[in-house]
PDB file of C-alpha atoms in Angstrom:
ATOM      1  CA  MET A   1      -6.011  19.693  61.214  1.00  0.00           C
ATOM      2  CA  GLU A   2      -2.776  19.378  63.300  1.00  0.00           C
ATOM      3  CA  GLY A   3      -1.359  15.914  62.892  1.00  0.00           C
ATOM      4  CA  GLY A   4      -3.213  15.061  59.740  1.00  0.00           C
ATOM      5  CA  GLY A   5      -1.790  14.117  56.289  1.00  0.00           C
ATOM      6  CA  TYR A   6      -1.927  17.689  54.930  1.00  0.00           C
ATOM      7  CA  TRP A   7      -0.615  19.145  58.113  1.00  0.00           C
ATOM      8  CA  ASN A   8       2.375  16.802  57.956  1.00  0.00           C
ATOM      9  CA  ALA A   9       2.956  17.607  54.215  1.00  0.00           C
ATOM     10  CA  GLY A  10       2.860  21.197  55.084  1.00  0.00           C
ATOM     11  CA  ALA A  11       5.469  20.694  57.728  1.00  0.00           C
ATOM     12  CA  ARG A  12       7.727  19.091  55.276  1.00  0.00           C
ATOM     13  CA  LEU A  13       7.089  21.788  52.804  1.00  0.00           C
ATOM     14  CA  GLN A  14       7.900  24.430  55.547  1.00  0.00           C
ATOM     15  CA  ALA A  15      11.144  22.592  56.301  1.00  0.00           C
ATOM     16  CA  VAL A  16      12.384  21.984  52.738  1.00  0.00           C
ATOM     17  CA  ALA A  17      11.523  25.552  51.560  1.00  0.00           C
ATOM     18  CA  ALA A  18      13.498  27.100  54.410  1.00  0.00           C
ATOM     19  CA  LYS A  19      16.553  24.784  54.061  1.00  0.00           C
ATOM     20  CA  GLU A  20      16.850  24.693  50.244  1.00  0.00           C
ATOM     21  CA  ILE A  21      15.601  28.069  48.983  1.00  0.00           C
ATOM     22  CA  GLY A  22      15.369  30.351  51.985  1.00  0.00           C
ATOM     23  CA  LEU A  23      11.608  30.603  51.581  1.00  0.00           C
ATOM     24  CA  GLY A  24       9.527  30.973  54.707  1.00  0.00           C
ATOM     25  CA  VAL A  25       6.237  29.036  54.892  1.00  0.00           C
ATOM     26  CA  GLU A  26       3.794  29.238  57.727  1.00  0.00           C
ATOM     27  CA  ASN A  27       1.986  25.954  58.327  1.00  0.00           C
ATOM     28  CA  LEU A  28      -1.623  26.714  59.513  1.00  0.00           C
ATOM     29  CA  PRO A  29      -4.134  24.339  60.854  1.00  0.00           C
ATOM     30  CA  SER A  30      -7.615  23.833  58.992  1.00  0.00           C
ATOM     31  CA  THR A  31     -10.629  21.630  58.981  1.00  0.00           C
ATOM     32  CA  GLY A  32      -9.764  20.195  55.615  1.00  0.00           C
ATOM     33  CA  SER A  33      -9.685  20.682  51.923  1.00  0.00           C
ATOM     34  CA  LEU A  34     -12.828  22.889  51.569  1.00  0.00           C
ATOM     35  CA  ASP A  35     -11.651  25.150  54.378  1.00  0.00           C
ATOM     36  CA  ASN A  36      -8.235  25.383  52.698  1.00  0.00           C
ATOM     37  CA  LEU A  37      -9.960  26.420  49.437  1.00  0.00           C
ATOM     38  CA  ASP A  38     -12.145  28.807  51.151  1.00  0.00           C
ATOM     39  CA  ARG A  39      -9.089  30.649  52.609  1.00  0.00           C
ATOM     40  CA  LEU A  40      -6.974  30.290  49.529  1.00  0.00           C
ATOM     41  CA  LEU A  41      -9.664  31.975  47.324  1.00  0.00           C
ATOM     42  CA  ASP A  42     -10.868  34.563  49.850  1.00  0.00           C
ATOM     43  CA  GLU A  43      -9.400  37.781  48.856  1.00  0.00           C
ATOM     44  CA  THR A  44      -9.328  38.971  52.475  1.00  0.00           C
ATOM     45  CA  SER A  45      -7.379  35.897  53.615  1.00  0.00           C
ATOM     46  CA  PRO A  46      -3.525  36.006  53.735  1.00  0.00           C
ATOM     47  CA  VAL A  47      -3.358  32.304  52.856  1.00  0.00           C
ATOM     48  CA  ASN A  48      -1.768  31.990  49.377  1.00  0.00           C
ATOM     49  CA  LEU A  49      -0.893  28.187  49.351  1.00  0.00           C
ATOM     50  CA  GLY A  50      -3.128  25.278  50.285  1.00  0.00           C
ATOM     51  CA  PHE A  51      -3.588  21.447  49.972  1.00  0.00           C
ATOM     52  CA  ALA A  52      -6.866  19.951  48.691  1.00  0.00           C
ATOM     53  CA  GLN A  53      -8.085  16.782  47.209  1.00  0.00           C
ATOM     54  CA  ALA A  54      -8.800  17.059  43.521  1.00  0.00           C
ATOM     55  CA  ASP A  55     -12.522  15.944  44.241  1.00  0.00           C
ATOM     56  CA  ALA A  56     -12.909  18.835  46.839  1.00  0.00           C
ATOM     57  CA  VAL A  57     -11.529  21.230  44.238  1.00  0.00           C
ATOM     58  CA  GLN A  58     -14.089  20.112  41.703  1.00  0.00           C
ATOM     59  CA  LEU A  59     -16.952  20.292  44.254  1.00  0.00           C
ATOM     60  CA  TYR A  60     -15.672  23.932  45.231  1.00  0.00           C
ATOM     61  CA  LEU A  61     -15.677  25.007  41.530  1.00  0.00           C
ATOM     62  CA  ASN A  62     -18.997  23.600  40.732  1.00  0.00           C
ATOM     63  CA  LYS A  63     -20.378  26.024  43.182  1.00  0.00           C
ATOM     64  CA  ASN A  64     -17.894  28.905  42.513  1.00  0.00           C
ATOM     65  CA  PRO A  65     -16.929  28.577  38.884  1.00  0.00           C
ATOM     66  CA  ARG A  66     -15.514  32.063  38.455  1.00  0.00           C
ATOM     67  CA  VAL A  67     -12.514  31.488  40.945  1.00  0.00           C
ATOM     68  CA  ILE A  68     -11.067  29.038  38.571  1.00  0.00           C
ATOM     69  CA  GLU A  69      -9.001  31.815  37.013  1.00  0.00           C
ATOM     70  CA  ASN A  70      -7.276  32.481  40.374  1.00  0.00           C
ATOM     71  CA  LEU A  71      -6.273  28.877  40.978  1.00  0.00           C
ATOM     72  CA  VAL A  72      -2.839  27.309  40.033  1.00  0.00           C
ATOM     73  CA  VAL A  73      -1.887  23.747  40.641  1.00  0.00           C
ATOM     74  CA  LEU A  74       1.733  23.546  41.653  1.00  0.00           C
ATOM     75  CA  GLU A  75       2.233  19.808  42.294  1.00  0.00           C
ATOM     76  CA  ASN A  76       0.469  16.783  43.781  1.00  0.00           C
ATOM     77  CA  ILE A  77       1.244  14.887  46.960  1.00  0.00           C
ATOM     78  CA  GLY A  78       0.162  11.514  45.647  1.00  0.00           C
ATOM     79  CA  PRO A  79      -3.074   9.396  45.640  1.00  0.00           C
ATOM     80  CA  GLU A  80      -5.516   8.698  48.317  1.00  0.00           C
ATOM     81  CA  CYS A  81      -7.949   5.772  47.668  1.00  0.00           C
ATOM     82  CA  VAL A  82     -11.488   4.808  48.622  1.00  0.00           C
ATOM     83  CA  PHE A  83     -12.050   1.783  50.828  1.00  0.00           C
ATOM     84  CA  ILE A  84     -15.608   0.768  51.605  1.00  0.00           C
ATOM     85  CA  VAL A  85     -16.001  -2.096  54.051  1.00  0.00           C
ATOM     86  CA  THR A  86     -19.207  -4.134  54.426  1.00  0.00           C
ATOM     87  CA  SER A  87     -20.434  -7.420  55.948  1.00  0.00           C
ATOM     88  CA  ALA A  88     -19.249 -10.593  54.429  1.00  0.00           C
ATOM     89  CA  ASP A  89     -22.599 -12.025  54.773  1.00  0.00           C
ATOM     90  CA  GLY A  90     -24.246  -9.150  53.215  1.00  0.00           C
ATOM     91  CA  SER A  91     -25.345  -8.585  49.657  1.00  0.00           C
ATOM     92  CA  ILE A  92     -23.078  -5.548  48.784  1.00  0.00           C
ATOM     93  CA  ARG A  93     -20.025  -6.485  46.763  1.00  0.00           C
ATOM     94  CA  THR A  94     -19.714  -3.786  44.162  1.00  0.00           C
ATOM     95  CA  ASP A  95     -20.877  -0.269  43.611  1.00  0.00           C
ATOM     96  CA  ASP A  96     -23.790  -1.694  41.552  1.00  0.00           C
ATOM     97  CA  ASP A  97     -25.063  -3.090  44.899  1.00  0.00           C
ATOM     98  CA  LEU A  98     -24.443   0.169  46.728  1.00  0.00           C
ATOM     99  CA  ARG A  99     -26.648   1.873  44.190  1.00  0.00           C
ATOM    100  CA  ALA A 100     -29.431  -0.686  44.396  1.00  0.00           C
ATOM    101  CA  ALA A 101     -29.430  -0.970  48.180  1.00  0.00           C
ATOM    102  CA  LYS A 102     -32.564   0.552  49.901  1.00  0.00           C
ATOM    103  CA  ASN A 103     -32.100   2.454  52.916  1.00  0.00           C
ATOM    104  CA  LEU A 104     -28.254   1.976  52.908  1.00  0.00           C
ATOM    105  CA  ARG A 105     -26.487   3.310  56.050  1.00  0.00           C
ATOM    106  CA  LEU A 106     -23.090   4.404  55.256  1.00  0.00           C
ATOM    107  CA  GLY A 107     -20.671   5.204  58.167  1.00  0.00           C
ATOM    108  CA  ILE A 108     -18.309   8.130  57.818  1.00  0.00           C
ATOM    109  CA  PRO A 109     -16.165   9.529  60.771  1.00  0.00           C
ATOM    110  CA  SER A 110     -17.388  13.134  60.476  1.00  0.00           C
ATOM    111  CA  ALA A 111     -19.205  15.666  58.212  1.00  0.00           C
ATOM    112  CA  SER A 112     -15.989  17.847  58.045  1.00  0.00           C
ATOM    113  CA  SER A 113     -13.703  14.953  56.998  1.00  0.00           C
ATOM    114  CA  GLY A 114     -12.066  14.434  53.599  1.00  0.00           C
ATOM    115  CA  ILE A 115     -13.974  11.291  53.422  1.00  0.00           C
ATOM    116  CA  ALA A 116     -17.284  13.112  53.544  1.00  0.00           C
ATOM    117  CA  VAL A 117     -16.062  15.322  50.680  1.00  0.00           C
ATOM    118  CA  THR A 118     -15.072  12.322  48.676  1.00  0.00           C
ATOM    119  CA  PHE A 119     -18.510  10.687  49.238  1.00  0.00           C
ATOM    120  CA  ASP A 120     -20.239  13.963  48.130  1.00  0.00           C
ATOM    121  CA  TYR A 121     -18.313  14.130  44.955  1.00  0.00           C
ATOM    122  CA  MET A 122     -18.913  10.322  44.271  1.00  0.00           C
ATOM    123  CA  ALA A 123     -22.523  10.972  44.748  1.00  0.00           C
ATOM    124  CA  SER A 124     -22.493  14.044  42.453  1.00  0.00           C
ATOM    125  CA  GLN A 125     -21.087  11.832  39.685  1.00  0.00           C
ATOM    126  CA  VAL A 126     -23.412   8.788  40.529  1.00  0.00           C
ATOM    127  CA  PRO A 127     -26.675  10.340  41.906  1.00  0.00           C
ATOM    128  CA  GLU A 128     -27.931   7.134  43.042  1.00  0.00           C
ATOM    129  CA  LEU A 129     -25.431   7.081  45.740  1.00  0.00           C
ATOM    130  CA  GLY A 130     -27.111  10.191  47.182  1.00  0.00           C
ATOM    131  CA  GLN A 131     -29.832   8.063  48.472  1.00  0.00           C
ATOM    132  CA  ALA A 132     -27.652   6.533  51.161  1.00  0.00           C
ATOM    133  CA  ASN A 133     -28.315   7.643  54.737  1.00  0.00           C
ATOM    134  CA  VAL A 134     -24.867   8.849  56.066  1.00  0.00           C
ATOM    135  CA  VAL A 135     -24.131   7.965  59.631  1.00  0.00           C
ATOM    136  CA  TYR A 136     -21.487  10.185  61.287  1.00  0.00           C
ATOM    137  CA  GLY A 137     -19.375   8.644  64.150  1.00  0.00           C
ATOM    138  CA  ASP A 138     -16.963   6.059  65.199  1.00  0.00           C
ATOM    139  CA  THR A 139     -16.698   3.907  62.156  1.00  0.00           C
ATOM    140  CA  LEU A 140     -14.470   1.297  63.739  1.00  0.00           C
ATOM    141  CA  ALA A 141     -17.079   0.740  66.521  1.00  0.00           C
ATOM    142  CA  ALA A 142     -19.765   0.743  63.982  1.00  0.00           C
ATOM    143  CA  MET A 143     -18.000  -2.024  62.113  1.00  0.00           C
ATOM    144  CA  GLU A 144     -18.173  -4.274  65.122  1.00  0.00           C
ATOM    145  CA  THR A 145     -21.968  -4.285  64.917  1.00  0.00           C
ATOM    146  CA  MET A 146     -22.182  -5.274  61.265  1.00  0.00           C
ATOM    147  CA  ASP A 147     -22.712  -8.938  61.865  1.00  0.00           C
ATOM    148  CA  SER A 148     -24.983  -8.396  64.914  1.00  0.00           C
ATOM    149  CA  ASP A 149     -28.772  -8.478  65.124  1.00  0.00           C
ATOM    150  CA  ASN A 150     -28.783  -4.583  65.170  1.00  0.00           C
ATOM    151  CA  PRO A 151     -26.048  -3.317  62.979  1.00  0.00           C
ATOM    152  CA  GLU A 152     -25.583   0.506  63.181  1.00  0.00           C
ATOM    153  CA  VAL A 153     -24.431   0.683  59.569  1.00  0.00           C
ATOM    154  CA  ASP A 154     -24.306  -1.434  56.572  1.00  0.00           C
ATOM    155  CA  ALA A 155     -20.946  -0.145  55.325  1.00  0.00           C
ATOM    156  CA  VAL A 156     -18.233   2.268  56.417  1.00  0.00           C
ATOM    157  CA  MET A 157     -16.008   4.360  54.124  1.00  0.00           C
ATOM    158  CA  MET A 158     -12.369   5.382  54.517  1.00  0.00           C
ATOM    159  CA  VAL A 159      -9.978   7.453  52.313  1.00  0.00           C
ATOM    160  CA  HIS A 160      -6.287   7.223  52.721  1.00  0.00           C
ATOM    161  CA  ARG A 161      -2.943   6.451  50.811  1.00  0.00           C
ATOM    162  CA  PRO A 162      -2.761   3.015  49.165  1.00  0.00           C
ATOM    163  CA  ARG A 163      -0.183   1.612  51.476  1.00  0.00           C
ATOM    164  CA  GLU A 164      -1.721   2.922  54.670  1.00  0.00           C
ATOM    165  CA  HIS A 165      -3.827   0.757  56.696  1.00  0.00           C
ATOM    166  CA  SER A 166      -6.561   2.390  58.753  1.00  0.00           C
ATOM    167  CA  PRO A 167      -7.815   0.452  61.750  1.00  0.00           C
ATOM    168  CA  GLU A 168     -11.131  -0.270  59.771  1.00  0.00           C
ATOM    169  CA  VAL A 169      -9.046  -1.634  56.695  1.00  0.00           C
ATOM    170  CA  ASP A 170      -6.851  -3.733  59.101  1.00  0.00           C
ATOM    171  CA  MET A 171      -9.869  -5.275  60.815  1.00  0.00           C
ATOM    172  CA  ALA A 172     -11.529  -6.183  57.467  1.00  0.00           C
ATOM    173  CA  LEU A 173      -8.369  -7.750  56.178  1.00  0.00           C
ATOM    174  CA  ALA A 174      -7.721  -9.576  59.344  1.00  0.00           C
ATOM    175  CA  HIS A 175     -11.132 -11.087  59.358  1.00  0.00           C
ATOM    176  CA  PRO A 176     -12.385 -11.882  55.892  1.00  0.00           C
ATOM    177  CA  GLU A 177     -14.921 -14.217  57.370  1.00  0.00           C
ATOM    178  CA  ARG A 178     -16.725 -11.088  58.844  1.00  0.00           C
ATOM    179  CA  PHE A 179     -15.890  -8.404  56.282  1.00  0.00           C
ATOM    180  CA  ARG A 180     -15.310  -7.596  52.687  1.00  0.00           C
ATOM    181  CA  LEU A 181     -14.059  -4.516  50.651  1.00  0.00           C
ATOM    182  CA  VAL A 182     -16.412  -3.330  48.148  1.00  0.00           C
ATOM    183  CA  GLU A 183     -15.314  -2.996  44.515  1.00  0.00           C
ATOM    184  CA  LEU A 184     -15.907   0.341  42.626  1.00  0.00           C
ATOM    185  CA  GLY A 185     -16.031   0.500  38.887  1.00  0.00           C
ATOM    186  CA  ASP A 186     -18.687   2.724  37.647  1.00  0.00           C
ATOM    187  CA  ALA A 187     -17.354   4.650  34.577  1.00  0.00           C
ATOM    188  CA  ARG A 188     -19.038   7.749  35.681  1.00  0.00           C
ATOM    189  CA  PHE A 189     -16.530   8.280  38.608  1.00  0.00           C
ATOM    190  CA  THR A 190     -13.818   8.944  36.115  1.00  0.00           C
ATOM    191  CA  ALA A 191     -15.332  11.961  34.232  1.00  0.00           C
ATOM    192  CA  ALA A 192     -12.958  14.774  33.637  1.00  0.00           C
ATOM    193  CA  SER A 193     -12.646  17.819  35.982  1.00  0.00           C
ATOM    194  CA  TRP A 194     -11.801  21.558  35.660  1.00  0.00           C
ATOM    195  CA  ASP A 195      -8.355  20.807  34.191  1.00  0.00           C
ATOM    196  CA  GLY A 196      -9.471  18.194  31.685  1.00  0.00           C
ATOM    197  CA  LYS A 197      -8.282  15.229  33.820  1.00  0.00           C
ATOM    198  CA  PRO A 198     -10.352  12.716  35.577  1.00  0.00           C
ATOM    199  CA  VAL A 199     -10.983  13.568  39.219  1.00  0.00           C
ATOM    200  CA  TYR A 200     -10.774   9.791  40.113  1.00  0.00           C
ATOM    201  CA  ARG A 201      -8.610   7.090  38.508  1.00  0.00           C
ATOM    202  CA  GLN A 202      -9.707   3.451  38.886  1.00  0.00           C
ATOM    203  CA  MET A 203      -6.970   1.277  40.352  1.00  0.00           C
ATOM    204  CA  ASP A 204      -6.502  -2.398  40.999  1.00  0.00           C
ATOM    205  CA  LEU A 205      -4.741  -2.235  44.374  1.00  0.00           C
ATOM    206  CA  ALA A 206      -2.668  -5.294  45.124  1.00  0.00           C
ATOM    207  CA  MET A 207      -2.995  -6.044  48.922  1.00  0.00           C
ATOM    208  CA  ALA A 208      -0.844  -8.765  50.532  1.00  0.00           C
ATOM    209  CA  GLU A 209      -3.777 -10.014  52.560  1.00  0.00           C
ATOM    210  CA  MET A 210      -6.046 -10.453  49.494  1.00  0.00           C
ATOM    211  CA  ASP A 211      -5.930 -13.026  46.808  1.00  0.00           C
ATOM    212  CA  GLU A 212      -7.083 -10.655  44.107  1.00  0.00           C
ATOM    213  CA  PRO A 213      -6.509  -6.935  43.768  1.00  0.00           C
ATOM    214  CA  LEU A 214      -9.024  -4.511  45.011  1.00  0.00           C
ATOM    215  CA  GLN A 215     -10.686  -2.371  42.149  1.00  0.00           C
ATOM    216  CA  THR A 216     -11.338   0.958  43.681  1.00  0.00           C
ATOM    217  CA  LEU A 217     -11.028   4.785  43.130  1.00  0.00           C
ATOM    218  CA  CYS A 218      -8.084   7.113  43.962  1.00  0.00           C
ATOM    219  CA  VAL A 219      -7.810  10.801  44.048  1.00  0.00           C
ATOM    220  CA  VAL A 220      -4.666  12.909  44.251  1.00  0.00           C
ATOM    221  CA  GLY A 221      -3.912  15.651  46.803  1.00  0.00           C
ATOM    222  CA  LEU A 222      -2.875  18.885  45.197  1.00  0.00           C
ATOM    223  CA  LEU A 223      -0.671  21.811  46.285  1.00  0.00           C
ATOM    224  CA  LEU A 224      -2.594  24.847  45.035  1.00  0.00           C
ATOM    225  CA  ALA A 225      -1.758  28.570  44.803  1.00  0.00           C
ATOM    226  CA  ASN A 226      -3.794  31.773  44.359  1.00  0.00           C
ATOM    227  CA  LYS A 227      -1.804  33.433  41.629  1.00  0.00           C
ATOM    228  CA  HIS A 228      -3.002  36.895  42.574  1.00  0.00           C
ATOM    229  CA  LYS A 229      -1.602  36.493  46.046  1.00  0.00           C
ATOM    230  CA  LEU A 230       1.936  35.586  45.051  1.00  0.00           C
ATOM    231  CA  ALA A 231       4.681  38.012  44.103  1.00  0.00           C
ATOM    232  CA  SER A 232       6.777  37.197  41.111  1.00  0.00           C
ATOM    233  CA  GLU A 233       9.769  36.331  43.381  1.00  0.00           C
ATOM    234  CA  GLN A 234       7.547  33.973  45.321  1.00  0.00           C
ATOM    235  CA  ARG A 235       6.352  32.228  42.106  1.00  0.00           C
ATOM    236  CA  ASN A 236      10.033  31.781  40.975  1.00  0.00           C
ATOM    237  CA  GLN A 237      10.978  30.353  44.364  1.00  0.00           C
ATOM    238  CA  LEU A 238       8.073  27.857  44.447  1.00  0.00           C
ATOM    239  CA  GLY A 239       8.861  26.754  40.889  1.00  0.00           C
ATOM    240  CA  LYS A 240      12.406  25.946  41.980  1.00  0.00           C
ATOM    241  CA  LEU A 241      11.029  24.079  45.001  1.00  0.00           C
ATOM    242  CA  VAL A 242       8.688  21.974  42.758  1.00  0.00           C
ATOM    243  CA  ASP A 243      11.276  21.439  40.127  1.00  0.00           C
ATOM    244  CA  PHE A 244      14.238  20.422  42.263  1.00  0.00           C
ATOM    245  CA  TYR A 245      13.264  19.557  45.725  1.00  0.00           C
ATOM    246  CA  TRP A 246       9.749  18.087  45.616  1.00  0.00           C
ATOM    247  CA  MET A 247      10.805  14.646  46.365  1.00  0.00           C
ATOM    248  CA  GLN A 248      11.850  15.731  49.941  1.00  0.00           C
ATOM    249  CA  VAL A 249       8.303  17.208  50.268  1.00  0.00           C
ATOM    250  CA  TYR A 250       6.501  14.184  49.067  1.00  0.00           C
ATOM    251  CA  PRO A 251       8.641  11.107  49.179  1.00  0.00           C
ATOM    252  CA  THR A 252       7.529   8.191  46.960  1.00  0.00           C
ATOM    253  CA  GLU A 253       5.954   5.309  48.807  1.00  0.00           C
TER     254      GLU A 253
END
């Protein structure tokens, strides 16, 4: 999607590749990680590079295991973390409570978002989460109803870089009397993926507005290639880009 995190990373990749190694890169819009993987691994598509969340990659490979031989991880563009906001007056404090909740309504912006992909993979690892009723729509507006007599949702979920603050997280931090952030610690979330590494890493995020770090899950975004769509010279140029110029593409936070 134009203007999104992956689009902006692609624009930086395009600029750095042209300036430093003379490699032309075309930045194409998409609907997200799964769309990127579809096009990257489709033999009829010209797309030979793509960004995707590691959990989206694992979901894709669970359904299409044979394409793993075509997939190459070139680099990562850092972590994105899960933030689940609920009512301060409610009973949900941890993922234990999420699993035990009956008729849980979880707000997610859209079915095509990376947030939806992350929740789908979380539910594949912890099946009890699959019982939740996902409500797609304006999560910030839904948050405003949490402490009303007729709440639209019981929790909302966001996924973004650790130091970014979505409007939902900003509201939760600004009004601790109304909202709380849910802690996530189930060991099943950190099972190894296709490359032997955990898809999610449990992190204790220090947030200036909170007295204690937030225990949550983080997933890396990956730059992937289809090795059958790259010429040897392109592989060499990409290797040079990753080895010597990657910090210009993905600056540290």
